[in-house]
PDB file of C-alpha atoms in Angstrom:
ATOM      1  CA  UNK A 771       1.589  97.864 159.550  1.00  0.00           C
ATOM      2  CA  UNK A 772      -1.651  96.094 158.316  1.00  0.00           C
ATOM      3  CA  UNK A 773      -4.823  98.091 157.282  1.00  0.00           C
ATOM      4  CA  UNK A 774      -7.873  97.946 159.068  1.00  0.00           C
ATOM      5  CA  UNK A 775     -10.137 100.466 157.981  1.00  0.00           C
ATOM      6  CA  UNK A 776     -10.865 101.898 154.347  1.00  0.00           C
ATOM      7  CA  UNK A 777     -10.219 105.185 156.551  1.00  0.00           C
ATOM      8  CA  UNK A 778      -6.625 104.026 158.469  1.00  0.00           C
ATOM      9  CA  UNK A 779      -4.523 106.964 158.630  1.00  0.00           C
ATOM     10  CA  UNK A 780      -1.344 106.547 157.277  1.00  0.00           C
ATOM     11  CA  UNK A 781       2.161 105.608 159.198  1.00  0.00           C
ATOM     12  CA  UNK A 782       5.155 104.598 159.859  1.00  0.00           C
ATOM     13  CA  UNK A 783       8.455 104.184 161.692  1.00  0.00           C
ATOM     14  CA  UNK A 784      10.494 106.460 160.275  1.00  0.00           C
ATOM     15  CA  UNK A 785       7.130 109.307 160.887  1.00  0.00           C
ATOM     16  CA  UNK A 786       6.732 108.548 164.117  1.00  0.00           C
ATOM     17  CA  UNK A 787      10.263 109.309 165.522  1.00  0.00           C
ATOM     18  CA  UNK A 788       9.857 112.490 163.442  1.00  0.00           C
ATOM     19  CA  UNK A 789       6.582 113.238 165.589  1.00  0.00           C
ATOM     20  CA  UNK A 790       8.365 112.195 169.208  1.00  0.00           C
ATOM     21  CA  UNK A 791      11.312 114.738 168.213  1.00  0.00           C
ATOM     22  CA  UNK A 792       9.548 116.998 166.407  1.00  0.00           C
ATOM     23  CA  UNK A 793       6.553 117.719 169.690  1.00  0.00           C
ATOM     24  CA  UNK A 794       9.716 116.071 172.803  1.00  0.00           C
ATOM     25  CA  UNK A 795      13.099 116.382 171.421  1.00  0.00           C
ATOM     26  CA  UNK A 796      14.176 115.087 175.450  1.00  0.00           C
ATOM     27  CA  UNK A 797      13.016 112.000 173.357  1.00  0.00           C
ATOM     28  CA  UNK A 798      14.631 111.647 170.816  1.00  0.00           C
ATOM     29  CA  UNK A 799      17.937 109.631 172.062  1.00  0.00           C
ATOM     30  CA  UNK A 800      15.322 106.517 172.959  1.00  0.00           C
ATOM     31  CA  UNK A 801      15.459 103.910 170.875  1.00  0.00           C
ATOM     32  CA  UNK A 802      11.878 103.078 169.027  1.00  0.00           C
ATOM     33  CA  UNK A 803      10.363  99.612 167.626  1.00  0.00           C
ATOM     34  CA  UNK A 804       6.972  99.145 166.510  1.00  0.00           C
ATOM     35  CA  UNK A 805       4.973  96.252 168.531  1.00  0.00           C
ATOM     36  CA  UNK A 806       2.766  93.894 167.445  1.00  0.00           C
ATOM     37  CA  UNK A 807      -0.132  94.318 169.965  1.00  0.00           C
ATOM     38  CA  UNK A 808      -2.689  97.534 169.825  1.00  0.00           C
ATOM     39  CA  UNK A 809      -5.785  96.229 168.710  1.00  0.00           C
ATOM     40  CA  UNK A 810      -8.199  98.023 165.979  1.00  0.00           C
ATOM     41  CA  UNK A 811      -8.092 100.910 167.457  1.00  0.00           C
ATOM     42  CA  UNK A 812      -4.741 102.105 167.715  1.00  0.00           C
ATOM     43  CA  UNK A 813      -1.029 101.886 166.429  1.00  0.00           C
ATOM     44  CA  UNK A 814       1.261 100.881 169.601  1.00  0.00           C
ATOM     45  CA  UNK A 815       5.954 101.686 169.835  1.00  0.00           C
ATOM     46  CA  UNK A 816       7.350 100.798 172.630  1.00  0.00           C
ATOM     47  CA  UNK A 817      10.151 104.494 173.283  1.00  0.00           C
ATOM     48  CA  UNK A 818      13.159 102.888 175.570  1.00  0.00           C
ATOM     49  CA  UNK A 819      12.266 101.230 178.263  1.00  0.00           C
ATOM     50  CA  UNK A 820      10.292 103.203 179.984  1.00  0.00           C
ATOM     51  CA  UNK A 821       7.544 104.906 177.680  1.00  0.00           C
ATOM     52  CA  UNK A 822       4.580 104.004 175.444  1.00  0.00           C
ATOM     53  CA  UNK A 823       3.379 105.519 172.287  1.00  0.00           C
ATOM     54  CA  UNK A 824      -0.477 105.488 171.274  1.00  0.00           C
ATOM     55  CA  UNK A 825      -2.279 106.730 167.786  1.00  0.00           C
ATOM     56  CA  UNK A 826      -5.198 106.366 166.431  1.00  0.00           C
ATOM     57  CA  UNK A 827      -5.647 104.472 163.319  1.00  0.00           C
ATOM     58  CA  UNK A 828      -8.208 106.872 162.349  1.00  0.00           C
ATOM     59  CA  UNK A 829      -9.914 110.266 161.978  1.00  0.00           C
ATOM     60  CA  UNK A 830     -11.276 111.293 164.916  1.00  0.00           C
ATOM     61  CA  UNK A 831      -9.111 109.359 167.314  1.00  0.00           C
ATOM     62  CA  UNK A 832      -7.676 112.481 168.893  1.00  0.00           C
ATOM     63  CA  UNK A 833     -11.874 112.598 171.024  1.00  0.00           C
ATOM     64  CA  UNK A 834     -10.975 108.792 172.752  1.00  0.00           C
ATOM     65  CA  UNK A 835      -7.564 111.176 173.988  1.00  0.00           C
ATOM     66  CA  UNK A 836      -9.210 113.746 175.081  1.00  0.00           C
ATOM     67  CA  UNK A 837     -11.741 111.657 177.362  1.00  0.00           C
ATOM     68  CA  UNK A 838      -8.265 109.359 178.571  1.00  0.00           C
ATOM     69  CA  UNK A 839      -6.884 112.931 179.953  1.00  0.00           C
ATOM     70  CA  UNK A 840      -9.309 113.594 181.278  1.00  0.00           C
ATOM     71  CA  UNK A 841     -10.970 110.328 182.983  1.00  0.00           C
ATOM     72  CA  UNK A 842      -8.188 107.914 183.438  1.00  0.00           C
ATOM     73  CA  UNK A 843      -6.606 109.687 186.345  1.00  0.00           C
ATOM     74  CA  UNK A 844     -10.587 108.385 188.313  1.00  0.00           C
ATOM     75  CA  UNK A 845     -10.379 105.374 186.956  1.00  0.00           C
ATOM     76  CA  UNK A 846      -7.261 104.727 188.237  1.00  0.00           C
ATOM     77  CA  UNK A 847      -7.216 105.862 191.707  1.00  0.00           C
ATOM     78  CA  UNK A 848     -10.000 103.310 191.908  1.00  0.00           C
ATOM     79  CA  UNK A 849      -8.733 100.876 190.351  1.00  0.00           C
ATOM     80  CA  UNK A 850      -7.260  97.296 192.356  1.00  0.00           C
ATOM     81  CA  UNK A 851      -5.151  97.116 189.580  1.00  0.00           C
ATOM     82  CA  UNK A 852      -2.647  98.911 186.955  1.00  0.00           C
ATOM     83  CA  UNK A 853      -3.909 100.817 184.054  1.00  0.00           C
ATOM     84  CA  UNK A 854      -2.353 103.983 181.753  1.00  0.00           C
ATOM     85  CA  UNK A 855      -0.827 106.885 182.482  1.00  0.00           C
ATOM     86  CA  UNK A 856      -0.855 109.625 180.006  1.00  0.00           C
ATOM     87  CA  UNK A 857       2.881 111.217 180.803  1.00  0.00           C
ATOM     88  CA  UNK A 858       2.833 113.329 176.728  1.00  0.00           C
ATOM     89  CA  UNK A 859      -0.189 114.665 174.216  1.00  0.00           C
ATOM     90  CA  UNK A 860       1.627 115.171 171.098  1.00  0.00           C
ATOM     91  CA  UNK A 861      -0.046 117.597 168.778  1.00  0.00           C
ATOM     92  CA  UNK A 862      -1.531 117.080 164.832  1.00  0.00           C
ATOM     93  CA  UNK A 863       2.288 118.123 163.696  1.00  0.00           C
ATOM     94  CA  UNK A 864       3.898 116.379 159.750  1.00  0.00           C
ATOM     95  CA  UNK A 865       0.665 115.538 157.704  1.00  0.00           C
ATOM     96  CA  UNK A 866      -0.277 113.243 160.949  1.00  0.00           C
ATOM     97  CA  UNK A 867      -3.457 114.651 161.491  1.00  0.00           C
ATOM     98  CA  UNK A 868      -4.753 113.449 165.302  1.00  0.00           C
ATOM     99  CA  UNK A 869      -3.658 114.003 168.625  1.00  0.00           C
ATOM    100  CA  UNK A 870      -1.030 111.092 169.846  1.00  0.00           C
ATOM    101  CA  UNK A 871      -0.343 109.762 173.851  1.00  0.00           C
ATOM    102  CA  UNK A 872       2.882 109.079 175.408  1.00  0.00           C
ATOM    103  CA  UNK A 873       2.607 106.466 178.307  1.00  0.00           C
ATOM    104  CA  UNK A 874       4.234 104.896 180.768  1.00  0.00           C
ATOM    105  CA  UNK A 875       4.878 100.930 179.745  1.00  0.00           C
ATOM    106  CA  UNK A 876       3.582  98.031 181.645  1.00  0.00           C
ATOM    107  CA  UNK A 877       5.168  95.001 181.616  1.00  0.00           C
ATOM    108  CA  UNK A 878       2.286  92.076 181.593  1.00  0.00           C
ATOM    109  CA  UNK A 879       1.085  89.762 178.931  1.00  0.00           C
ATOM    110  CA  UNK A 880      -1.624  89.100 177.723  1.00  0.00           C
ATOM    111  CA  UNK A 881      -3.087  85.688 178.572  1.00  0.00           C
ATOM    112  CA  UNK A 882      -4.476  83.276 176.846  1.00  0.00           C
ATOM    113  CA  UNK A 883      -7.615  82.329 176.236  1.00  0.00           C
ATOM    114  CA  UNK A 884     -10.691  79.231 178.563  1.00  0.00           C
ATOM    115  CA  UNK A 885      -9.681  76.858 177.346  1.00  0.00           C
ATOM    116  CA  UNK A 886      -5.230  77.056 177.701  1.00  0.00           C
ATOM    117  CA  UNK A 887      -5.625  77.311 180.994  1.00  0.00           C
ATOM    118  CA  UNK A 888      -8.976  74.669 181.590  1.00  0.00           C
ATOM    119  CA  UNK A 889      -8.377  72.842 184.821  1.00  0.00           C
ATOM    120  CA  UNK A 890      -5.963  75.804 185.801  1.00  0.00           C
ATOM    121  CA  UNK A 891      -6.087  77.897 189.257  1.00  0.00           C
ATOM    122  CA  UNK A 892      -5.142  80.193 187.036  1.00  0.00           C
ATOM    123  CA  UNK A 893      -8.285  80.854 185.906  1.00  0.00           C
ATOM    124  CA  UNK A 894      -9.820  81.078 189.266  1.00  0.00           C
ATOM    125  CA  UNK A 895      -6.942  83.925 190.085  1.00  0.00           C
ATOM    126  CA  UNK A 896      -8.284  85.864 187.473  1.00  0.00           C
ATOM    127  CA  UNK A 897     -11.767  85.201 188.010  1.00  0.00           C
ATOM    128  CA  UNK A 898     -11.373  87.202 190.976  1.00  0.00           C
ATOM    129  CA  UNK A 899      -9.470  89.682 190.091  1.00  0.00           C
ATOM    130  CA  UNK A 900     -11.190  90.322 187.289  1.00  0.00           C
ATOM    131  CA  UNK A 901     -14.146  91.580 189.743  1.00  0.00           C
ATOM    132  CA  UNK A 902     -12.165  93.010 192.096  1.00  0.00           C
ATOM    133  CA  UNK A 903     -11.638  95.190 189.274  1.00  0.00           C
ATOM    134  CA  UNK A 904     -15.192  95.359 187.805  1.00  0.00           C
ATOM    135  CA  UNK A 905     -16.692  96.008 191.545  1.00  0.00           C
ATOM    136  CA  UNK A 906     -13.729  98.589 192.190  1.00  0.00           C
ATOM    137  CA  UNK A 907     -15.216 100.112 188.466  1.00  0.00           C
ATOM    138  CA  UNK A 908     -18.752  99.821 189.705  1.00  0.00           C
ATOM    139  CA  UNK A 909     -18.825 101.660 193.089  1.00  0.00           C
ATOM    140  CA  UNK A 910     -16.551 104.611 191.711  1.00  0.00           C
ATOM    141  CA  UNK A 911     -18.693 107.475 192.057  1.00  0.00           C
ATOM    142  CA  UNK A 912     -20.397 108.915 188.420  1.00  0.00           C
ATOM    143  CA  UNK A 913     -19.684 112.913 188.831  1.00  0.00           C
ATOM    144  CA  UNK A 914     -22.734 115.163 187.973  1.00  0.00           C
ATOM    145  CA  UNK A 915     -20.568 115.854 184.626  1.00  0.00           C
ATOM    146  CA  UNK A 916     -19.216 112.084 183.274  1.00  0.00           C
ATOM    147  CA  UNK A 917     -23.152 111.542 183.706  1.00  0.00           C
ATOM    148  CA  UNK A 918     -23.325 115.069 180.765  1.00  0.00           C
ATOM    149  CA  UNK A 919     -20.338 113.840 179.019  1.00  0.00           C
ATOM    150  CA  UNK A 920     -21.057 112.332 174.593  1.00  0.00           C
ATOM    151  CA  UNK A 921     -17.453 110.573 174.884  1.00  0.00           C
ATOM    152  CA  UNK A 922     -19.006 109.209 177.639  1.00  0.00           C
ATOM    153  CA  UNK A 923     -21.743 107.444 175.837  1.00  0.00           C
ATOM    154  CA  UNK A 924     -20.549 104.618 174.270  1.00  0.00           C
ATOM    155  CA  UNK A 925     -22.854 101.912 172.196  1.00  0.00           C
ATOM    156  CA  UNK A 926     -21.842  99.313 174.383  1.00  0.00           C
ATOM    157  CA  UNK A 927     -23.652 101.287 178.284  1.00  0.00           C
ATOM    158  CA  UNK A 928     -27.427 101.037 176.314  1.00  0.00           C
ATOM    159  CA  UNK A 929     -29.951  98.752 176.297  1.00  0.00           C
ATOM    160  CA  UNK A 930     -29.086  95.193 174.456  1.00  0.00           C
ATOM    161  CA  UNK A 931     -32.268  96.299 172.003  1.00  0.00           C
ATOM    162  CA  UNK A 932     -30.822 100.242 170.570  1.00  0.00           C
ATOM    163  CA  UNK A 933     -28.591  97.085 168.695  1.00  0.00           C
ATOM    164  CA  UNK A 934     -30.696  94.639 167.728  1.00  0.00           C
ATOM    165  CA  UNK A 935     -31.271  95.076 164.335  1.00  0.00           C
ATOM    166  CA  UNK A 936     -27.371  95.544 164.078  1.00  0.00           C
ATOM    167  CA  UNK A 937     -27.061  92.535 165.250  1.00  0.00           C
ATOM    168  CA  UNK A 938     -29.569  90.960 162.758  1.00  0.00           C
ATOM    169  CA  UNK A 939     -27.385  92.326 159.931  1.00  0.00           C
ATOM    170  CA  UNK A 940     -24.355  90.741 161.141  1.00  0.00           C
ATOM    171  CA  UNK A 941     -25.991  87.630 162.081  1.00  0.00           C
ATOM    172  CA  UNK A 942     -26.564  87.773 158.089  1.00  0.00           C
ATOM    173  CA  UNK A 943     -23.497  88.546 156.718  1.00  0.00           C
ATOM    174  CA  UNK A 944     -21.871  86.181 158.816  1.00  0.00           C
ATOM    175  CA  UNK A 945     -23.933  83.750 157.324  1.00  0.00           C
ATOM    176  CA  UNK A 946     -22.325  84.066 154.002  1.00  0.00           C
ATOM    177  CA  UNK A 947     -18.548  83.814 155.529  1.00  0.00           C
ATOM    178  CA  UNK A 948     -16.577  81.148 154.065  1.00  0.00           C
ATOM    179  CA  UNK A 949     -15.029  79.438 156.868  1.00  0.00           C
ATOM    180  CA  UNK A 950     -17.414  79.665 160.154  1.00  0.00           C
ATOM    181  CA  UNK A 951     -17.465  77.040 162.139  1.00  0.00           C
ATOM    182  CA  UNK A 952     -20.257  78.536 163.980  1.00  0.00           C
ATOM    183  CA  UNK A 953     -23.750  77.238 164.854  1.00  0.00           C
ATOM    184  CA  UNK A 954     -25.609  80.424 163.957  1.00  0.00           C
ATOM    185  CA  UNK A 955     -29.218  79.458 164.166  1.00  0.00           C
ATOM    186  CA  UNK A 956     -28.426  78.960 167.781  1.00  0.00           C
ATOM    187  CA  UNK A 957     -26.706  82.264 167.512  1.00  0.00           C
ATOM    188  CA  UNK A 958     -30.263  83.988 167.024  1.00  0.00           C
ATOM    189  CA  UNK A 959     -32.250  82.416 169.156  1.00  0.00           C
ATOM    190  CA  UNK A 960     -29.796  83.124 171.867  1.00  0.00           C
ATOM    191  CA  UNK A 961     -29.920  86.603 170.923  1.00  0.00           C
ATOM    192  CA  UNK A 962     -33.377  86.706 170.328  1.00  0.00           C
ATOM    193  CA  UNK A 963     -34.284  85.588 174.000  1.00  0.00           C
ATOM    194  CA  UNK A 964     -32.364  87.740 175.882  1.00  0.00           C
ATOM    195  CA  UNK A 965     -34.036  90.478 174.105  1.00  0.00           C
ATOM    196  CA  UNK A 966     -37.220  89.726 174.677  1.00  0.00           C
ATOM    197  CA  UNK A 967     -35.960  89.468 178.720  1.00  0.00           C
ATOM    198  CA  UNK A 968     -38.682  91.845 180.827  1.00  0.00           C
ATOM    199  CA  UNK A 969     -37.588  95.045 180.796  1.00  0.00           C
ATOM    200  CA  UNK A 970     -34.287  94.848 178.481  1.00  0.00           C
ATOM    201  CA  UNK A 971     -34.962  98.289 177.161  1.00  0.00           C
ATOM    202  CA  UNK A 972     -35.215 100.579 180.061  1.00  0.00           C
ATOM    203  CA  UNK A 973     -32.087 101.766 181.278  1.00  0.00           C
ATOM    204  CA  UNK A 974     -29.741 100.563 183.748  1.00  0.00           C
ATOM    205  CA  UNK A 975     -28.826 102.057 187.104  1.00  0.00           C
ATOM    206  CA  UNK A 976     -25.254 104.883 185.172  1.00  0.00           C
ATOM    207  CA  UNK A 977     -22.430 103.174 186.345  1.00  0.00           C
ATOM    208  CA  UNK A 978     -18.879 103.522 184.954  1.00  0.00           C
ATOM    209  CA  UNK A 979     -17.825 100.805 182.428  1.00  0.00           C
ATOM    210  CA  UNK A 980     -14.327 100.137 180.397  1.00  0.00           C
ATOM    211  CA  UNK A 981     -16.228  98.736 177.190  1.00  0.00           C
ATOM    212  CA  UNK A 982     -13.952  96.848 175.824  1.00  0.00           C
ATOM    213  CA  UNK A 983     -13.156  93.908 178.653  1.00  0.00           C
ATOM    214  CA  UNK A 984     -11.585  91.364 176.031  1.00  0.00           C
ATOM    215  CA  UNK A 985      -8.269  89.220 177.095  1.00  0.00           C
ATOM    216  CA  UNK A 986      -5.886  91.608 174.183  1.00  0.00           C
ATOM    217  CA  UNK A 987      -7.029  94.264 176.452  1.00  0.00           C
ATOM    218  CA  UNK A 988      -5.594  92.623 179.663  1.00  0.00           C
ATOM    219  CA  UNK A 989      -2.105  91.818 181.143  1.00  0.00           C
ATOM    220  CA  UNK A 990      -1.173  89.550 183.772  1.00  0.00           C
ATOM    221  CA  UNK A 991       1.793  88.712 185.433  1.00  0.00           C
ATOM    222  CA  UNK A 992       2.280  85.417 187.206  1.00  0.00           C
ATOM    223  CA  UNK A 993      -1.100  84.244 186.910  1.00  0.00           C
ATOM    224  CA  UNK A 994      -2.768  87.380 188.047  1.00  0.00           C
ATOM    225  CA  UNK A 995      -4.354  90.136 186.881  1.00  0.00           C
ATOM    226  CA  UNK A 996      -1.521  93.095 186.779  1.00  0.00           C
ATOM    227  CA  UNK A 997      -2.829  95.396 184.854  1.00  0.00           C
ATOM    228  CA  UNK A 998      -6.176  96.704 182.719  1.00  0.00           C
ATOM    229  CA  UNK A 999      -5.843  98.550 179.976  1.00  0.00           C
ATOM    230  CA  UNK A1000      -7.571 100.912 176.179  1.00  0.00           C
ATOM    231  CA  UNK A1001     -10.058 102.413 178.240  1.00  0.00           C
ATOM    232  CA  UNK A1002     -11.322 103.939 174.176  1.00  0.00           C
ATOM    233  CA  UNK A1003     -14.146 102.597 175.311  1.00  0.00           C
ATOM    234  CA  UNK A1004     -14.497 104.363 178.783  1.00  0.00           C
ATOM    235  CA  UNK A1005     -18.926 105.222 179.439  1.00  0.00           C
ATOM    236  CA  UNK A1006     -20.781 105.783 181.431  1.00  0.00           C
ATOM    237  CA  UNK A1007     -24.081 103.715 180.879  1.00  0.00           C
ATOM    238  CA  UNK A1008     -24.661 100.302 182.257  1.00  0.00           C
ATOM    239  CA  UNK A1009     -22.213  98.233 182.553  1.00  0.00           C
ATOM    240  CA  UNK A1010     -22.827  94.608 181.366  1.00  0.00           C
ATOM    241  CA  UNK A1011     -21.376  94.504 178.860  1.00  0.00           C
ATOM    242  CA  UNK A1012     -17.655  94.428 180.933  1.00  0.00           C
ATOM    243  CA  UNK A1013     -19.944  90.387 181.548  1.00  0.00           C
ATOM    244  CA  UNK A1014     -17.892  89.444 178.321  1.00  0.00           C
ATOM    245  CA  UNK A1015     -14.848  87.748 179.837  1.00  0.00           C
ATOM    246  CA  UNK A1016     -15.989  85.711 181.349  1.00  0.00           C
ATOM    247  CA  UNK A1017     -17.292  83.959 178.136  1.00  0.00           C
ATOM    248  CA  UNK A1018     -14.067  84.308 176.481  1.00  0.00           C
ATOM    249  CA  UNK A1019     -11.201  84.106 179.293  1.00  0.00           C
ATOM    250  CA  UNK A1020     -12.315  81.587 182.346  1.00  0.00           C
ATOM    251  CA  UNK A1021     -13.877  78.757 182.082  1.00  0.00           C
ATOM    252  CA  UNK A1022     -17.515  76.966 183.103  1.00  0.00           C
ATOM    253  CA  UNK A1023     -16.457  76.785 187.191  1.00  0.00           C
ATOM    254  CA  UNK A1024     -13.967  80.211 187.262  1.00  0.00           C
ATOM    255  CA  UNK A1025     -16.568  82.250 185.593  1.00  0.00           C
ATOM    256  CA  UNK A1026     -19.508  80.623 188.008  1.00  0.00           C
ATOM    257  CA  UNK A1027     -16.724  81.955 190.647  1.00  0.00           C
ATOM    258  CA  UNK A1028     -16.498  85.117 188.684  1.00  0.00           C
ATOM    259  CA  UNK A1029     -20.692  85.536 188.841  1.00  0.00           C
ATOM    260  CA  UNK A1030     -20.716  84.587 192.642  1.00  0.00           C
ATOM    261  CA  UNK A1031     -18.179  87.446 193.088  1.00  0.00           C
ATOM    262  CA  UNK A1032     -20.094  89.774 191.685  1.00  0.00           C
ATOM    263  CA  UNK A1033     -23.818  88.553 192.222  1.00  0.00           C
ATOM    264  CA  UNK A1034     -24.474  89.088 188.885  1.00  0.00           C
ATOM    265  CA  UNK A1035     -28.568  87.469 188.875  1.00  0.00           C
ATOM    266  CA  UNK A1036     -29.607  85.357 186.832  1.00  0.00           C
ATOM    267  CA  UNK A1037     -31.580  88.424 183.805  1.00  0.00           C
ATOM    268  CA  UNK A1038     -28.264  90.154 183.752  1.00  0.00           C
ATOM    269  CA  UNK A1039     -26.212  87.656 183.338  1.00  0.00           C
ATOM    270  CA  UNK A1040     -28.332  86.309 180.361  1.00  0.00           C
ATOM    271  CA  UNK A1041     -27.712  89.666 179.200  1.00  0.00           C
ATOM    272  CA  UNK A1042     -24.249  89.326 179.310  1.00  0.00           C
ATOM    273  CA  UNK A1043     -23.868  86.425 177.601  1.00  0.00           C
ATOM    274  CA  UNK A1044     -25.837  87.695 174.907  1.00  0.00           C
ATOM    275  CA  UNK A1045     -23.501  91.506 174.826  1.00  0.00           C
ATOM    276  CA  UNK A1046     -20.374  88.799 174.664  1.00  0.00           C
ATOM    277  CA  UNK A1047     -22.013  86.703 171.407  1.00  0.00           C
ATOM    278  CA  UNK A1048     -23.030  90.457 170.252  1.00  0.00           C
ATOM    279  CA  UNK A1049     -19.186  91.579 170.451  1.00  0.00           C
ATOM    280  CA  UNK A1050     -18.099  88.075 167.946  1.00  0.00           C
ATOM    281  CA  UNK A1051     -20.527  88.068 165.941  1.00  0.00           C
ATOM    282  CA  UNK A1052     -19.694  92.220 164.578  1.00  0.00           C
ATOM    283  CA  UNK A1053     -16.434  91.442 164.467  1.00  0.00           C
ATOM    284  CA  UNK A1054     -16.570  88.069 161.699  1.00  0.00           C
ATOM    285  CA  UNK A1055     -17.792  89.919 159.718  1.00  0.00           C
ATOM    286  CA  UNK A1056     -15.490  93.281 160.449  1.00  0.00           C
ATOM    287  CA  UNK A1057     -12.029  90.959 160.910  1.00  0.00           C
ATOM    288  CA  UNK A1058     -12.530  87.930 159.260  1.00  0.00           C
ATOM    289  CA  UNK A1059      -9.097  89.050 156.815  1.00  0.00           C
ATOM    290  CA  UNK A1060      -7.544  91.202 158.790  1.00  0.00           C
ATOM    291  CA  UNK A1061      -7.556  89.649 162.127  1.00  0.00           C
ATOM    292  CA  UNK A1062      -6.588  86.000 162.300  1.00  0.00           C
ATOM    293  CA  UNK A1063      -6.140  85.556 166.043  1.00  0.00           C
ATOM    294  CA  UNK A1064      -8.994  87.672 167.292  1.00  0.00           C
ATOM    295  CA  UNK A1065     -11.322  86.226 165.042  1.00  0.00           C
ATOM    296  CA  UNK A1066     -10.609  82.824 166.689  1.00  0.00           C
ATOM    297  CA  UNK A1067     -11.024  84.563 170.741  1.00  0.00           C
ATOM    298  CA  UNK A1068     -14.345  85.451 169.290  1.00  0.00           C
ATOM    299  CA  UNK A1069     -14.915  81.990 167.903  1.00  0.00           C
ATOM    300  CA  UNK A1070     -14.139  80.777 171.347  1.00  0.00           C
ATOM    301  CA  UNK A1071     -16.260  83.474 173.382  1.00  0.00           C
ATOM    302  CA  UNK A1072     -19.352  82.622 170.968  1.00  0.00           C
ATOM    303  CA  UNK A1073     -18.796  78.646 171.202  1.00  0.00           C
ATOM    304  CA  UNK A1074     -18.643  79.092 174.641  1.00  0.00           C
ATOM    305  CA  UNK A1075     -22.148  80.925 175.522  1.00  0.00           C
ATOM    306  CA  UNK A1076     -23.875  78.574 172.640  1.00  0.00           C
ATOM    307  CA  UNK A1077     -22.298  75.874 175.051  1.00  0.00           C
ATOM    308  CA  UNK A1078     -23.833  77.843 178.115  1.00  0.00           C
ATOM    309  CA  UNK A1079     -27.035  78.931 176.449  1.00  0.00           C
ATOM    310  CA  UNK A1080     -30.178  76.828 177.938  1.00  0.00           C
ATOM    311  CA  UNK A1081     -31.057  73.826 176.554  1.00  0.00           C
ATOM    312  CA  UNK A1082     -34.986  74.799 176.009  1.00  0.00           C
ATOM    313  CA  UNK A1083     -32.831  77.025 173.424  1.00  0.00           C
ATOM    314  CA  UNK A1084     -32.867  74.026 171.979  1.00  0.00           C
ATOM    315  CA  UNK A1085     -36.890  72.983 171.210  1.00  0.00           C
ATOM    316  CA  UNK A1086     -37.342  77.342 170.367  1.00  0.00           C
TER     317      UNK A1086
END
């Protein structure tokens, strides 16, 4: 297993087997195997035919498990596609310091990026399905206790201005990366244009948001969106960040369809585009050596942002 973080918890297949046998002995006869998927926050294992074991890579990961245990049922009831269901929560044990979960297995595959389906009707189908998911989240009532739950507060639910200093620092880091073929001067112009928009620092009406709505957290079957997974960034706040999937997964025509279905105004669209750029820029310095596939996807997303940016940026 590739180590992604300096504070990563040591974990291997025998330990996961022993954790399952200790906490859930009735599952001890189920075959267990690691999965390549899992992102940068969790490590995943397939348990039998119907279950998934998910363990946090870093200390503090129990908090996300607590959040999902409380709020995922509410999201699932409103979602037009499948979302994970927690079957059981394992306790810290055998030297593993965090809680971990057993979830239902959801069939599907990660969708290809926009370049793979550039002229395909599949992209339009995904645009429709993604818009429906975002609409469902946006229309879901936010209970009073969700508004005050600290676990539902995340930087991706705040304004662009709140991360301006960080993004400028990431831009500097990116300039020192060998082999990053991206026009960083133009990236800076796109970013500065977005944070200069009126009311860029004002809080939006609080809505539910996924917070990490990217291709690696989607599952498709027969060209349609089957599931949205990995709700570690589930938050309440400004949902603009969930628009980023338009620049990673959708080609220009399907991106316009996606926007029209969500009735996104010009200012919000520019901010969504800036979020896509920000997520790409923060990915490169941290994962350049350890997650080349993720970096390639974020590079394609950043280039899609620059290709769509208004021509006036060329003149400053």
